[in-house]
Coordinates of C-alpha atoms in Angstrom, one line a residue:
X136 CA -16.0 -28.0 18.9
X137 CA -19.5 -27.4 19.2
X138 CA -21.9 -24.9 17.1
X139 CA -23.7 -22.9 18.2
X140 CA -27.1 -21.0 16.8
X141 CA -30.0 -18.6 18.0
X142 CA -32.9 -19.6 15.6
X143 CA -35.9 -17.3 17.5
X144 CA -38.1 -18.3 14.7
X145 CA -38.0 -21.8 15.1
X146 CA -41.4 -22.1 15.7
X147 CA -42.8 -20.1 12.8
X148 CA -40.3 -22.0 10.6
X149 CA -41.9 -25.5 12.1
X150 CA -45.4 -24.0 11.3
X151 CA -44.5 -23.5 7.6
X152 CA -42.7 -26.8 7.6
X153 CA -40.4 -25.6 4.4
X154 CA -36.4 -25.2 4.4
X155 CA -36.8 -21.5 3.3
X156 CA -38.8 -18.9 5.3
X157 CA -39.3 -15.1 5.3
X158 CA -39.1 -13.4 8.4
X159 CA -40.9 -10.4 9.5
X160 CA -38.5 -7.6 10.2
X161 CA -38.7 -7.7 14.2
X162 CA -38.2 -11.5 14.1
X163 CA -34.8 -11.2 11.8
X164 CA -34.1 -7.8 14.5
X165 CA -34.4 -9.8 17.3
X166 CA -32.3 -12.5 15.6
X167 CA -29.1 -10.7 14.7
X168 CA -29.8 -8.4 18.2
X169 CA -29.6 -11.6 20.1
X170 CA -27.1 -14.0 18.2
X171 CA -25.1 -13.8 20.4
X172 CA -26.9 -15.2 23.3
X173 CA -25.6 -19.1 22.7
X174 CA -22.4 -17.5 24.2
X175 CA -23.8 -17.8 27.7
X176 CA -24.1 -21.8 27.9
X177 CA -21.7 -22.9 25.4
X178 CA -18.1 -24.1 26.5
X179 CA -14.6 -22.6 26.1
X180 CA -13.7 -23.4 22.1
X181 CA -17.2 -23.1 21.2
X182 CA -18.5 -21.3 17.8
X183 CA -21.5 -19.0 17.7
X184 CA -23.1 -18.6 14.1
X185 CA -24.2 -15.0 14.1
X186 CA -25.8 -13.1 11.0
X187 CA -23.3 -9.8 12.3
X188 CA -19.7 -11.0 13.9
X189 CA -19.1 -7.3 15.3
X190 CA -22.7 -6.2 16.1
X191 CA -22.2 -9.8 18.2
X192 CA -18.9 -9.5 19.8
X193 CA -20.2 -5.7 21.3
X194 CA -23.7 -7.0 21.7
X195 CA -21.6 -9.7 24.4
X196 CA -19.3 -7.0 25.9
X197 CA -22.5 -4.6 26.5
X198 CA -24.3 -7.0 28.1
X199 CA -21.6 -8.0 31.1
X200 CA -22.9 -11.0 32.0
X201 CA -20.5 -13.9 32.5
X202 CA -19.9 -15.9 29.3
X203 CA -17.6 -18.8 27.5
X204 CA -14.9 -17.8 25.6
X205 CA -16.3 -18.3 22.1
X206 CA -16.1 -17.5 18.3
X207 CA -18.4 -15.7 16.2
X208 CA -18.7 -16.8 12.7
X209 CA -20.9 -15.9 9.6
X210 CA -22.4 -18.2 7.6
X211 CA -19.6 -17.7 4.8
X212 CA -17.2 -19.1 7.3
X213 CA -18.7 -22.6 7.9
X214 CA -17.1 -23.9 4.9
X215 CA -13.5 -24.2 6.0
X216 CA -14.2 -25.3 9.4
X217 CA -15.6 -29.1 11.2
X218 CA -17.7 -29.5 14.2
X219 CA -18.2 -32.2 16.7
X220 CA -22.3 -31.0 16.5
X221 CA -24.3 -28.5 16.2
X222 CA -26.8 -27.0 18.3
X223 CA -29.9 -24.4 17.3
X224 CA -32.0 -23.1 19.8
X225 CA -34.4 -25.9 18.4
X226 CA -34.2 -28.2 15.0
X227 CA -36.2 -27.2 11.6
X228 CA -35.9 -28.3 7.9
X229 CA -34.9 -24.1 8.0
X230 CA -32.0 -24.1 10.1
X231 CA -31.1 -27.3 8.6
X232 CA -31.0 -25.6 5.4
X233 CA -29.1 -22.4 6.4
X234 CA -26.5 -24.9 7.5
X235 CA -26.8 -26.9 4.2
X236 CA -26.1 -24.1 2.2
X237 CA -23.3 -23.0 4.0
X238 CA -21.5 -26.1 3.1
X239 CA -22.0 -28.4 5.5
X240 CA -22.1 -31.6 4.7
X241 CA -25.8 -32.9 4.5
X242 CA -24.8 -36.1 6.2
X243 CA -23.8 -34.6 9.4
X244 CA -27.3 -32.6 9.6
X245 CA -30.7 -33.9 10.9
X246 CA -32.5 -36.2 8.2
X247 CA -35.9 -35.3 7.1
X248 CA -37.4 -38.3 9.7
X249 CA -35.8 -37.0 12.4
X250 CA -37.2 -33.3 11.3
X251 CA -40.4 -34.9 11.0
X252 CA -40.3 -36.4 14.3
X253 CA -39.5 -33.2 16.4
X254 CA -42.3 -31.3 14.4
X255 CA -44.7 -33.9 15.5
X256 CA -43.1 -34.1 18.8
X257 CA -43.7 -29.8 19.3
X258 CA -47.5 -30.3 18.0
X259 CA -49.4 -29.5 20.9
X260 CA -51.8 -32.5 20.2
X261 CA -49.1 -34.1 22.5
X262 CA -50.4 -31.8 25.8
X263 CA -53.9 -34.3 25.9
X264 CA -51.5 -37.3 26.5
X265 CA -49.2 -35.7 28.7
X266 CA -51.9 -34.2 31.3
X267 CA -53.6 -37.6 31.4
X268 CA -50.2 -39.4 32.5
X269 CA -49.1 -36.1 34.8
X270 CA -52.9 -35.6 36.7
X271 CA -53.7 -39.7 37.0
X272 CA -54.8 -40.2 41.0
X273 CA -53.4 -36.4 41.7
X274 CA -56.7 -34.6 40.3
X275 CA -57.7 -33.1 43.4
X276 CA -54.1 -31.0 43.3
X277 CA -54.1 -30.2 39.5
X278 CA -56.2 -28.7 36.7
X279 CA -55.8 -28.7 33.3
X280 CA -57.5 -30.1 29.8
X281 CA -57.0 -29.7 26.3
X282 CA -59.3 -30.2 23.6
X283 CA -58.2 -30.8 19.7
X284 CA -60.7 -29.3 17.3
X285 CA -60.5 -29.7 13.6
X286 CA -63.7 -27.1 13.3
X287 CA -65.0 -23.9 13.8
X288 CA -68.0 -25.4 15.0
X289 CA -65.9 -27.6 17.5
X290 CA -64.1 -24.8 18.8
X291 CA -67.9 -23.0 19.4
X292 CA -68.9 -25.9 21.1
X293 CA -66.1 -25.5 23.7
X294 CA -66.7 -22.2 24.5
X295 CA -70.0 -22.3 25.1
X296 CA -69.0 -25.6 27.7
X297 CA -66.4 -23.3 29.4
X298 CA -67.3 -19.4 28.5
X299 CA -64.0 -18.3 28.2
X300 CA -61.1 -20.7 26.7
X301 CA -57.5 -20.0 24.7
X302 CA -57.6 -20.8 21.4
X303 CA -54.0 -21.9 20.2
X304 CA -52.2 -23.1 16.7
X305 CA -50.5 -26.4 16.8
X306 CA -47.3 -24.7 16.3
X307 CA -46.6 -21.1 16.8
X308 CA -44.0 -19.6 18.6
X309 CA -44.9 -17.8 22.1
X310 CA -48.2 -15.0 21.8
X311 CA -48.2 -15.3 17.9
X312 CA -50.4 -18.4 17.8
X313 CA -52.6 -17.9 21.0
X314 CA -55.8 -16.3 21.4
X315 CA -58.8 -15.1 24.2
X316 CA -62.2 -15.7 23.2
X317 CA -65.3 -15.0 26.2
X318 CA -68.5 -15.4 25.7
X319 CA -68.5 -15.5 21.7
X320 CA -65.6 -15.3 19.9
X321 CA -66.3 -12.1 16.4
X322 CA -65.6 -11.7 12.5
X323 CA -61.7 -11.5 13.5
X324 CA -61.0 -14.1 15.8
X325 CA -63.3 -16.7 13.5
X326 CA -61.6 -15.9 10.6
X327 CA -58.3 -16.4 12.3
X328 CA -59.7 -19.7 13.9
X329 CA -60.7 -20.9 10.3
X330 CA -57.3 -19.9 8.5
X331 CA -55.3 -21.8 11.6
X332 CA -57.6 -24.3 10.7
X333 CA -57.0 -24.6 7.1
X334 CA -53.5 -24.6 7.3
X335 CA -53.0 -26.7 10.3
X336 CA -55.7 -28.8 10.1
X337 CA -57.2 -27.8 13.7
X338 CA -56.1 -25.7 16.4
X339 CA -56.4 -26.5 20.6
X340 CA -59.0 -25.2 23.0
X341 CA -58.6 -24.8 27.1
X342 CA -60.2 -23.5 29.4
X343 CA -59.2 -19.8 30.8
X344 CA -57.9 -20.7 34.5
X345 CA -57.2 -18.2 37.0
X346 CA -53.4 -17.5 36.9
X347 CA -51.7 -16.7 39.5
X348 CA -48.5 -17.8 38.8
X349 CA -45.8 -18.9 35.4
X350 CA -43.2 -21.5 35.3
X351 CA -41.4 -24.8 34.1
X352 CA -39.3 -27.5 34.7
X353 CA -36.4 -27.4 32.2
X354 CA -35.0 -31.0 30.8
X355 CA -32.3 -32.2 28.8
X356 CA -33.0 -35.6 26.3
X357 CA -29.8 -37.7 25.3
X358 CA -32.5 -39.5 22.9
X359 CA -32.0 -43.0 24.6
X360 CA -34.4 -42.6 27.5
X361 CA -31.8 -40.8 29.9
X362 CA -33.5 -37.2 31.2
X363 CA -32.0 -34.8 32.9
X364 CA -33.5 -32.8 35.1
X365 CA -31.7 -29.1 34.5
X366 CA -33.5 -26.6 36.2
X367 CA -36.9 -24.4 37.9
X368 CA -37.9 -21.4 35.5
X369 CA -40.0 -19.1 37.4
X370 CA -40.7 -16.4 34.4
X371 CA -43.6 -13.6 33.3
X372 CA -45.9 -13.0 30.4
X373 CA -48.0 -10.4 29.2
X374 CA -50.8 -12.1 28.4
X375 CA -49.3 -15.0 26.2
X376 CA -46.1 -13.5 25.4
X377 CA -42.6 -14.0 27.3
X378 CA -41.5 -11.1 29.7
X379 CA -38.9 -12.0 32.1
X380 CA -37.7 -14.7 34.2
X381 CA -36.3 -14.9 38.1
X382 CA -32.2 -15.7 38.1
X383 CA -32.2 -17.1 41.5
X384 CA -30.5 -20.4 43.2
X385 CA -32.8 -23.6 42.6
X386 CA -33.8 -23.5 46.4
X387 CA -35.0 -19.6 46.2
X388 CA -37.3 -20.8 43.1
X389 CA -38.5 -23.6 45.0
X390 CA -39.4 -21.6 48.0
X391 CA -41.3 -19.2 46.0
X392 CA -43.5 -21.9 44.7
X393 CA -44.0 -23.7 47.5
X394 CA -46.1 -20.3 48.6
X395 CA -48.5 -21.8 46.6
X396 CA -48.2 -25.7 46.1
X397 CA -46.9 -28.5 48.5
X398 CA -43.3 -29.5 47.5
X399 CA -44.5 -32.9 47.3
X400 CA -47.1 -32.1 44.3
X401 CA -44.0 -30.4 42.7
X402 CA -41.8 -33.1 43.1
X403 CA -44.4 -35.5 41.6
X404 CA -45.3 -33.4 38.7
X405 CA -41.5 -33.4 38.1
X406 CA -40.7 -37.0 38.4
X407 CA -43.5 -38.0 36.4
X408 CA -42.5 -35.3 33.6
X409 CA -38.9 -37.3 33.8
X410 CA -40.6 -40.3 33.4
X411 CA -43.0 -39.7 30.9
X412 CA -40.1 -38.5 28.8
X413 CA -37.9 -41.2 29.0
X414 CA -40.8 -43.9 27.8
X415 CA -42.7 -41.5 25.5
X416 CA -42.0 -41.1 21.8
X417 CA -40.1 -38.0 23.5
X418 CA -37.3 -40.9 24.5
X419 CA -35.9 -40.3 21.4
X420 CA -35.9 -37.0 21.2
X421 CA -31.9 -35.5 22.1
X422 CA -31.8 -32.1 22.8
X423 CA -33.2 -29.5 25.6
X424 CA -37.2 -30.0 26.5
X425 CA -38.9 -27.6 28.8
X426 CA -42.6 -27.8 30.1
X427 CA -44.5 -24.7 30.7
X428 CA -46.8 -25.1 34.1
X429 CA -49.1 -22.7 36.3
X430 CA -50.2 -22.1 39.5
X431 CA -54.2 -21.7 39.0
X432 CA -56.4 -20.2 41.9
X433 CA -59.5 -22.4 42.8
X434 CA -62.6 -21.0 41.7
X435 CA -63.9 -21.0 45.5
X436 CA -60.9 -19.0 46.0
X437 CA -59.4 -20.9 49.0
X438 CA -56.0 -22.1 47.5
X439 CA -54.5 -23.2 44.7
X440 CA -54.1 -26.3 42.0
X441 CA -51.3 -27.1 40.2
X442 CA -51.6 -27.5 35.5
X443 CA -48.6 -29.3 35.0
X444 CA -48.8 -29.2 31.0
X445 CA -49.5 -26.0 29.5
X446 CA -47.1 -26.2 27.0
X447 CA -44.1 -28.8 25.4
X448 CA -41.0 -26.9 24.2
X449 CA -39.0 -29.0 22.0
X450 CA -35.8 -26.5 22.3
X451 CA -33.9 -24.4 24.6
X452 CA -36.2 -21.8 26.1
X453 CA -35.4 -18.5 28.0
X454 CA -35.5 -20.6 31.4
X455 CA -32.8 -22.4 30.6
X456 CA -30.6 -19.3 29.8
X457 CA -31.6 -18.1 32.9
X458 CA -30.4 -21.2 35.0
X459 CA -27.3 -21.5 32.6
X460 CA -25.7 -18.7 35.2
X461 CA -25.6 -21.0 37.9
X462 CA -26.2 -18.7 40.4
X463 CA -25.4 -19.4 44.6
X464 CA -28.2 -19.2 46.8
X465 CA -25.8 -16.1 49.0
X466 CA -26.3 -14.0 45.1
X467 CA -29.7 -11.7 45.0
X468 CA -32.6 -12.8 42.9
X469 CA -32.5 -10.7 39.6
X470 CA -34.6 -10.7 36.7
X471 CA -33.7 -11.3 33.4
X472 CA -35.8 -9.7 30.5
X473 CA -35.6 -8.7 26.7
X474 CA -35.9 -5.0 26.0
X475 CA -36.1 -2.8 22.9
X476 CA -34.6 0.6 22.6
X477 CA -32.8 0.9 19.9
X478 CA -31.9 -2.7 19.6
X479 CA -32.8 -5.4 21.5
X480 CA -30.9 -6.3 24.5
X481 CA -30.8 -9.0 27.4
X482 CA -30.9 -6.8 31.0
X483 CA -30.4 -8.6 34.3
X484 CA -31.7 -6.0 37.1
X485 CA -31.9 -6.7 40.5
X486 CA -35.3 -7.0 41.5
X487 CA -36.1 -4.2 43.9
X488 CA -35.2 -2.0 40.8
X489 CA -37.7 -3.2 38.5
X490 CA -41.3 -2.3 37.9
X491 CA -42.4 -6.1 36.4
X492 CA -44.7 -8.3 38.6
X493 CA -42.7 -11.0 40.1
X494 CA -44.0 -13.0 42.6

């Protein structure tokens, strides 16, 4: 028996780096809104760790979407029960701990090397290496750079180069650690520049490309060089921060891109990304990967490139949530999104019914 837990603020808890971390209210809202979610990929016989068991088991029912038969347990419970492994939306020295002092035994639980290795391995340092390897003899289809920068001065230096770049932490979870600066960047975006700095020690600077369009090839790592190729995500941000994703068959995905990029550039940008993985220090990594890519328009405006490394997610993501439905290529394409009412909920609405841009 596996279990199961939705940690959402994974990435501000690999930020801090510390077994104990205080979450703002909408994080710890969106957590126990949302605990249930592990429900939809786990197996028959799973458990679910929720912070709520009845807010989750209605939470499931409201949202009608088909599921595994699962258990939802609180923390209290963990004592009395023993798991074949457990699985968090992504590892941290905080869900480590939650776990720990629950009563699990510290010896089935993630030792503070391998903590230290998936932190380093969800620094975004690691996008400069990656892009070299994915865009070697393919330039003239791709795009895509990434400068570290351990200064404010650095960072100035790259926006003058480019005049308009993203500015991002080295971990932060999606939109909180990203920002815009054109031209010049003011008092409030240099001060935040500086702080990131301090307690990071640098932050990363790209150029601002022309977006056209969000997506990502979705892995899973056994951590002996076998990857898995699980899935397309074709999703939607406002500005930085995640909006929705397309649940649609693997070959309606494809076809969407391939609007915009020969399938033969895709396939290569995938293969390499397998490859890459499975003789990078990422072999050893076990666990679901996703890598966050975009379809760029060419400044001339007469087609498009292909940035096959925006971004390294050392967890599960929303895209694979989305492809955990499995849906046939006869079933409509429906988006999936996160929205807040009174609560937070997961919606799946066909597409002619929704208001969002989808390509």
């Amino acid at each position: 028996m596996k279990l199961h837990i939705f940690n959402p603020e994974h990435e501000m808890a690999l930020a801090a780096d510390t077994a104990y971390v205080a979450l703002p209210h909408a994080i710890q809202e969106f957590k126990t809104n949302l605990g249930f979610l592990p429900a939809l990929w786990a197996e028959d016989g799973d458990f679910v760790l929720v912070d709520d068991v009845p807010f989750a088991v209605r939470a499931l029912s409201q949202c009608r979407l088909p599921h595994a038969d699962v258990l939802f347990i609180a923390p209290e419970d963990l004592r009395n029960l023993t798991f074949s492994s457990f699985e968090p939306w992504g590892w941290d020295k905080a869900v480590r701990q939650l776990l720990a002092d629950a009563g699990v035994d510290g010896s089935l639980l993630p030792s503070d090397g391998c903590l230290a290795r998936i932190r380093s391995l969800a620094d975004r340092r690691n996008t400069v290496d990656a892009l070299s390897v994915l865009r070697k003899g393919i330039e003239g289809e791709t795009c895509g750079e990434s400068c570290f920068c351990a200064s404010a001065d650095s960072v100035s230096d790259e926006l003058r180069r480019h005049g308009a770049v993203v500015v991002k932490a080295l971990w932060s979870s999606s939109g909180r650690g990203v920002r815009y600066a054109e031209g010049s960047f003011g008092t409030s975006l240099g001060g935040w520049i500086a702080n990131t700095i301090a307690r990071q020690g640098g932050v990363m600077v790209e150029p601002y490309y022309k977006k056209v369009k969000d997506f990502a090839y979705e892995f899973y790592s056994y951590g002996d060089g076998r990857v898995e190729y699980v899935g397309l995500s074709l999703f939607e941000t406002n500005r930085s921060s995640y909006a929705g994703n397309i649940v649609a068959a693997e070959e309606e995905k494809a076809a969407r891109l391939r609007r915009y990029l020969p399938d033969e550039v895709l396939s290569e940008a995938r293969c390499r990304l397998e490859k890459y993985f499975s003789e990078s220090a990422f072999r050893d990594y076990s666990g679901p990967l996703g890598v966050d890519m975009m379809v760029v328009a060419k400044d001339d405006g007469r087609g498009f490139l292909l940035h096959p490394c925006v971004e390294i997610n050392v967890r599960r993501t929303m895209g694979h949530v989305a492809n955990s439905f499995n849906i046939p290529v006869t079933e409509p394409v429906r988006l999936m999104r996160i929205v807040h009412d009174v609560n937070y909920r997961l919606k799946l609405d066909m597409m002619e019914n929704n208001f969002v841009k989808v390509i």
